[in-house]
Coordinates of C-alpha atoms in Angstrom, one line a residue:
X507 CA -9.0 25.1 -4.8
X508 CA -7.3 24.8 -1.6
X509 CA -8.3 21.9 1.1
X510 CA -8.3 22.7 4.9
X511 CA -6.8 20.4 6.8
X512 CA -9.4 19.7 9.5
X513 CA -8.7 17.0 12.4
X514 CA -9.5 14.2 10.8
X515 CA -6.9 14.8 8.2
X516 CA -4.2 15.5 10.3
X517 CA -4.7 12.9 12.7
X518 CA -4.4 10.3 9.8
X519 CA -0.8 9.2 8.6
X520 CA -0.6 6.6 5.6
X521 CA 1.9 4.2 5.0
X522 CA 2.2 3.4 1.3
X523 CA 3.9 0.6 0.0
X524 CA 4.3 0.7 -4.1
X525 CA 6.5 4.1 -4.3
X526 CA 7.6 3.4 -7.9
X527 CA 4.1 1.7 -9.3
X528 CA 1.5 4.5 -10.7
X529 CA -1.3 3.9 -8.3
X530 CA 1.7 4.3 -5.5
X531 CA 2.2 7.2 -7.0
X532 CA -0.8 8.9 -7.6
X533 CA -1.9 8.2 -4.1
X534 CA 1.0 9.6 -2.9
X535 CA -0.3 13.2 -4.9
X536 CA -3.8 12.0 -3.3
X537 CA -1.9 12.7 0.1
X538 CA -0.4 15.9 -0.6
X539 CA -3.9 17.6 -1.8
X540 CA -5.6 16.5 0.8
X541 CA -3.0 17.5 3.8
X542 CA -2.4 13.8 5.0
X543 CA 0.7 13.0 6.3
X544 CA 1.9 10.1 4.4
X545 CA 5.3 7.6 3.6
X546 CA 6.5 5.3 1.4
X547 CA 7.2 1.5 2.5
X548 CA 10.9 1.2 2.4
X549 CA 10.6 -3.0 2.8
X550 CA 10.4 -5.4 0.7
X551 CA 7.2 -6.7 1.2
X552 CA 8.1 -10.8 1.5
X553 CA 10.8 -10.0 3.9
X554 CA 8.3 -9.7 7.0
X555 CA 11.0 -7.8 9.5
X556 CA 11.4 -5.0 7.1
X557 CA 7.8 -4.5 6.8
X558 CA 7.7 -4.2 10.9
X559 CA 10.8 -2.0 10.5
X560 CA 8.4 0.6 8.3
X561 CA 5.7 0.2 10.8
X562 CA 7.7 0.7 13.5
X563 CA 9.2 3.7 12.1
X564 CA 6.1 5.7 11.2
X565 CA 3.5 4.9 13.1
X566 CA 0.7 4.5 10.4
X567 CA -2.8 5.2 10.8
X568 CA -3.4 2.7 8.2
X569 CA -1.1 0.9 5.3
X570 CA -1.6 0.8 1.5
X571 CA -0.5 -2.0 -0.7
X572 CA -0.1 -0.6 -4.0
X573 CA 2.9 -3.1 -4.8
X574 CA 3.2 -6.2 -6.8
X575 CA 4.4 -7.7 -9.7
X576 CA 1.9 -7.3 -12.7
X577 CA 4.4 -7.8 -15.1
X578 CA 6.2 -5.7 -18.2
X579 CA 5.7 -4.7 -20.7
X580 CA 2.5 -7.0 -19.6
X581 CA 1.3 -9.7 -17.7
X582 CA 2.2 -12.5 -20.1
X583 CA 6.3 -11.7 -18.2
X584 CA 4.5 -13.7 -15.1
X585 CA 3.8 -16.6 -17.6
X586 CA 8.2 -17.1 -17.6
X587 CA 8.4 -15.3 -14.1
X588 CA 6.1 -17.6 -11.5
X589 CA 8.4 -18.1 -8.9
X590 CA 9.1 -14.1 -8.8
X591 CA 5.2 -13.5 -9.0
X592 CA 4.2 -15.7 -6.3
X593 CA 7.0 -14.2 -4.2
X594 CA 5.4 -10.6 -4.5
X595 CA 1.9 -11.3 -5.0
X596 CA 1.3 -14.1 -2.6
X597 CA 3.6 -14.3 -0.2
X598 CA 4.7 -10.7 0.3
X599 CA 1.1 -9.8 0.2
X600 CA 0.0 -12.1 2.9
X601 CA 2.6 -10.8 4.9
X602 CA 1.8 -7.4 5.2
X603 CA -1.7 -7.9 5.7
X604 CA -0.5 -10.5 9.0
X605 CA 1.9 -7.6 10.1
X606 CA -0.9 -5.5 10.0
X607 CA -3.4 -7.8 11.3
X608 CA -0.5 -7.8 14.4
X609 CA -0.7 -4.1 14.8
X610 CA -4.5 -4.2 14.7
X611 CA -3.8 -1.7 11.3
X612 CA -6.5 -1.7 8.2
X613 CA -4.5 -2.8 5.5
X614 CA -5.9 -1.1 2.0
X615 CA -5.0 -3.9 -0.6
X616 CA -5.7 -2.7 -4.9
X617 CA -6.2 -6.1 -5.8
X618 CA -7.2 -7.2 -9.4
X619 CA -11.1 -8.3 -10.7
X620 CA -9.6 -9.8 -13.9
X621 CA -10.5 -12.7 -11.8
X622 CA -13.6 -13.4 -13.9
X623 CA -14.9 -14.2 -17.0
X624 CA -18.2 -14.3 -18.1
X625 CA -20.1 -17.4 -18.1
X626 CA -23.7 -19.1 -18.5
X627 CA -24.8 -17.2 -15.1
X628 CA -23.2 -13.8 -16.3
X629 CA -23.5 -13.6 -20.2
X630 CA -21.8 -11.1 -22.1
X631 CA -24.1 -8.4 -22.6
X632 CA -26.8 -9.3 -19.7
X633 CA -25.6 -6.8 -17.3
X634 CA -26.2 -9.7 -14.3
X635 CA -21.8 -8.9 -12.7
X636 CA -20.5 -11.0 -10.2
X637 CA -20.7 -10.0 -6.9
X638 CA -18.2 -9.6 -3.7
X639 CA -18.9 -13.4 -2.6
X640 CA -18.8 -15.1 -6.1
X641 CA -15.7 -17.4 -6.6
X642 CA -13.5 -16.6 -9.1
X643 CA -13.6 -18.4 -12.3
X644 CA -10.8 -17.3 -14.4
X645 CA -7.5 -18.6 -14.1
X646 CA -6.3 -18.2 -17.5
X647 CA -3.4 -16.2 -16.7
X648 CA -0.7 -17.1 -14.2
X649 CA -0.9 -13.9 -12.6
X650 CA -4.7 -14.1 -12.7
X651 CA -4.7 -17.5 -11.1
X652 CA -2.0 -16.2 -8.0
X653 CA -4.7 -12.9 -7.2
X654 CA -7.2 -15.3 -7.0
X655 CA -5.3 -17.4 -4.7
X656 CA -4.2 -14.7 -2.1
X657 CA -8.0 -13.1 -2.9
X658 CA -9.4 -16.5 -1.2
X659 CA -6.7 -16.5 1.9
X660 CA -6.9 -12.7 2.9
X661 CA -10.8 -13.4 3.4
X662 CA -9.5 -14.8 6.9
X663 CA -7.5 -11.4 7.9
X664 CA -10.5 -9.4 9.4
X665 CA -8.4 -6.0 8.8
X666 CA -7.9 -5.8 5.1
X667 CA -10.3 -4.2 2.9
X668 CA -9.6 -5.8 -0.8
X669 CA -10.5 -3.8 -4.1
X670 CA -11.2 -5.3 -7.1
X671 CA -9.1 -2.4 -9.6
X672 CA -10.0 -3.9 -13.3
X673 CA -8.1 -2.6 -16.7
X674 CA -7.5 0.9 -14.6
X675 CA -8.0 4.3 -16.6
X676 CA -6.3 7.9 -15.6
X677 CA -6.9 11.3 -17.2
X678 CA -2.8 11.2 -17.7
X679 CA -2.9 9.7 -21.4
X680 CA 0.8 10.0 -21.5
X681 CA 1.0 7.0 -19.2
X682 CA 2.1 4.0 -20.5
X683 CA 0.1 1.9 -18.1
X684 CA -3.4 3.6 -18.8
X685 CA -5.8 1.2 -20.4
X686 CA -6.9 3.9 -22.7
X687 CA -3.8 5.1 -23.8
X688 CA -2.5 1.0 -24.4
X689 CA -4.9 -0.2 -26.3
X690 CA -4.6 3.2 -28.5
X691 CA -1.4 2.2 -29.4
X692 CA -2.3 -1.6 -30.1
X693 CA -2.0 -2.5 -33.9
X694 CA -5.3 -4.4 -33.2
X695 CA -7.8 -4.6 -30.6
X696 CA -10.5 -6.8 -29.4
X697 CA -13.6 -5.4 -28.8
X698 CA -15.6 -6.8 -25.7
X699 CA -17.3 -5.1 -22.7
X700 CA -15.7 -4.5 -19.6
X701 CA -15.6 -3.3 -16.1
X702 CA -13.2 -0.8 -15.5
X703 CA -12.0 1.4 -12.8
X704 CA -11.6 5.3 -13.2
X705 CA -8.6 6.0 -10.9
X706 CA -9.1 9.8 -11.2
X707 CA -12.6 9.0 -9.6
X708 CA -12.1 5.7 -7.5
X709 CA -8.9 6.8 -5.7
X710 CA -10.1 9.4 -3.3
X711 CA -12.9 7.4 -2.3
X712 CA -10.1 4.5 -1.3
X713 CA -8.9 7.2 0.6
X714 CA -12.1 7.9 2.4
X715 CA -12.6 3.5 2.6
X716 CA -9.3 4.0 4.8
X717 CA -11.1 6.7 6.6
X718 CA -13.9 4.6 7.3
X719 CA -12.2 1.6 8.5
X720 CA -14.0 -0.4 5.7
X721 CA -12.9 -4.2 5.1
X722 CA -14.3 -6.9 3.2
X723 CA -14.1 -7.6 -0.2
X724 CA -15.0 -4.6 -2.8
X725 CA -15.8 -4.9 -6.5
X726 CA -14.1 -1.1 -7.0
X727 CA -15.0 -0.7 -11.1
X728 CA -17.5 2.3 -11.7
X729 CA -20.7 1.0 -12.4
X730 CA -21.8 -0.5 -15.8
X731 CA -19.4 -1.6 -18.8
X732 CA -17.8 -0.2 -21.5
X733 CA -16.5 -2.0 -24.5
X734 CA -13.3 -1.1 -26.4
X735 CA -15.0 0.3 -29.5
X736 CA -16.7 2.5 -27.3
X737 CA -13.6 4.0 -25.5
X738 CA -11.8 4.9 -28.9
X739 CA -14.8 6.1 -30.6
X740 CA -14.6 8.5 -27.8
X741 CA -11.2 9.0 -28.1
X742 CA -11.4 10.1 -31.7
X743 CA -14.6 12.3 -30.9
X744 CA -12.5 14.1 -27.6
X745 CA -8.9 14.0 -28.4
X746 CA -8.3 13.1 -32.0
X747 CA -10.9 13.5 -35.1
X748 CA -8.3 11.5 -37.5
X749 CA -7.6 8.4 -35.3
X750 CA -8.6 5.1 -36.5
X751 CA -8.2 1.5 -35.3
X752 CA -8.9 -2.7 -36.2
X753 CA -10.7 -5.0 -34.6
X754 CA -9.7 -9.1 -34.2
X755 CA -11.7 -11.7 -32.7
X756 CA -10.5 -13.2 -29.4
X757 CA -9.2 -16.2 -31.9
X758 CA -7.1 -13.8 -33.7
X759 CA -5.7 -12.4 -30.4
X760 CA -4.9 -15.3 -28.7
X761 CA -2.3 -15.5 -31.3
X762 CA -0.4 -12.9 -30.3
X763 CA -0.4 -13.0 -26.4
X764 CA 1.3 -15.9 -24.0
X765 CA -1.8 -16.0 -21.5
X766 CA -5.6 -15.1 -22.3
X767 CA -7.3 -12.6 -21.0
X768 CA -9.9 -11.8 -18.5
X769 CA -13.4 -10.4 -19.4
X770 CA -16.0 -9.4 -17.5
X771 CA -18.6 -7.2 -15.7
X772 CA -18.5 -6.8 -12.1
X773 CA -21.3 -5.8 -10.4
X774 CA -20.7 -2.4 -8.2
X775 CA -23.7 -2.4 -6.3
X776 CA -22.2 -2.1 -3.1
X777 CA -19.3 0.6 -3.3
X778 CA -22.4 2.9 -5.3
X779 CA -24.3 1.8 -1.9
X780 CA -21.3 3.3 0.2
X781 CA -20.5 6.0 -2.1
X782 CA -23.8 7.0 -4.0
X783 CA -22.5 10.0 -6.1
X784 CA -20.1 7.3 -7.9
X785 CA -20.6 8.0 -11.8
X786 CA -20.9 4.9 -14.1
X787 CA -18.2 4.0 -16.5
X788 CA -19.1 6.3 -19.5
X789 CA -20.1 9.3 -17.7
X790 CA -16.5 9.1 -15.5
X791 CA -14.6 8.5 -18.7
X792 CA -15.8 11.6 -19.9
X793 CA -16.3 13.7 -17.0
X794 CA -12.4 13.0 -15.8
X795 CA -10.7 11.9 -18.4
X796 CA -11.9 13.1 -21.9
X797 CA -13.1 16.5 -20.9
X798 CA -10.3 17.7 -19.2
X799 CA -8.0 16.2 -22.0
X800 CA -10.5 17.9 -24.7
X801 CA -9.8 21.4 -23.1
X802 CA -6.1 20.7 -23.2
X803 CA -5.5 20.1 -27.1
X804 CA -7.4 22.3 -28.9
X805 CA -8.3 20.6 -32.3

């Protein structure tokens, strides 16, 4: 299916920074189908006259921050790594969003929701999520506890629309980074409820956020949760009838792993407000990730 470029389109040009991350690079293929005339950030982003240097350079309708360290082969790397964590994640962050902010640009900043965990006011299993203004209450993880920090200071730059990506899912299953296709390869996984985001759904409507000049704070999951039982029971029914997998508690985990882990159910209230044909977590799972996968490897 071919997409016309009409005005809109080719009057927008996107300046992406996060070339080598997936998301970066995904967007980047987001661009391409959809005729927008788009480059990659060159500059570092804590090194602020770089970051005007790319500005400067291509003129962007608006900017994209796709960069930032999350850590590999996970985030328990920012644990030994905080001064090289809060050099990306805080500090170059908040720089590009006051470059922006200079250039009167909207800033588009994937951001993380594993900034929660459920508590007495949003038990496991109520479906109550925490909203856009609820403080964050995890801070578990040293990279959980630095998103939460630069969460609370870009609520003071007027220009930058924050999303809330949590435990992000594509229809590539090859891809190392792809919740479904880690916790396939885990020896043992917990099994717990959770929001997640649906990339091969949720990244064209960033696309159309930019295109709307939204701001603010976004809880961008698909509605509802999913738990990780749930995802490989799929798995085995869509992709692969012999696959089997154990379960530890969050006791057992702990064992394993440097930091804990966030849990939780954002509530998506508002983006489904914005964007009412959004599917919820189960029925995007299988409409963009297991079907299309299904069709490919014929069991």
């Amino acid at each position: 299916m071919g997409h016309a470029v009409n005005g809109e389109e080719a009057s927008l040009k996107f300046l992406i920074y996060g070339r080598t991350g997936w998301i970066g690079g995904l967007l980047g293929h987001l661009c391409k189908k959809q005729g927008i005339q788009f480059a990659y950030g060159q500059g570092r982003l804590e090194e602020r006259s770089q970051l005007e240097a790319d500005i400067d350079s291509v003129s962007p309708t608006h900017v994209f921050n796709a960069a930032g360290v999350t850590g590999r082969p996970n985030v328990d790397w920012c644990e030994s790594h905080k001064v090289e964590t809060v050099r990306t994640n805080v500090a170059g962050t908040l720089t590009l969003a006051d470059v922006c902010r200079d250039r009167k640009i909207v800033l588009i900043n994937y951001a993380t929701g594993c900034i929660f965990e459920y508590d007495g006011a949003h038990p496991l299993g109520s479906g109550v999520g925490f909203k856009e203004e609820d403080s964050p209450n995890f801070v578990g993880s040293f990279y959980s506890k630095t998103k939460a920090m630069v969460e609370e200071l870009l609520k003071n730059y007027e220009n930058v629309c924050t999303l809330r990506v949590r435990m992000p899912i594509s229809s590539d299953l090859s891809n190392p980074r792809n919740f479904i296709t880690k916790i396939t390869r885990y020896e043992k996984v917990v099994n717990i409820p959770n929001s997640m985001t649906v990339l091969d759904e949720l990244l064209p409507i960033s696309i159309e956020m930019a295109k709307r000049n939204l701001t603010g704070i976004w809880n961008f999951t698909n509605p509802g949760v999913v738990s990780h039982n749930e995802i490989l029971e799929m798995f085995r029914e869509y992709i692969d009838p012999n696959f089997s997998w154990e379960n530890f508690t969050l006791e057992e985990q702990a064992k394993v792993i440097e930091a804990p882990r966030s849990n939780n159910e954002l509530d998506a209230g508002k983006l489904k407000t914005e964007f009412p044909e959004l599917l919820s977590i189960k029925d995007s799972l299988i409409k963009y990730v297991f079907e299309p996968n299904k069709k490919a490897i014929k069991v």
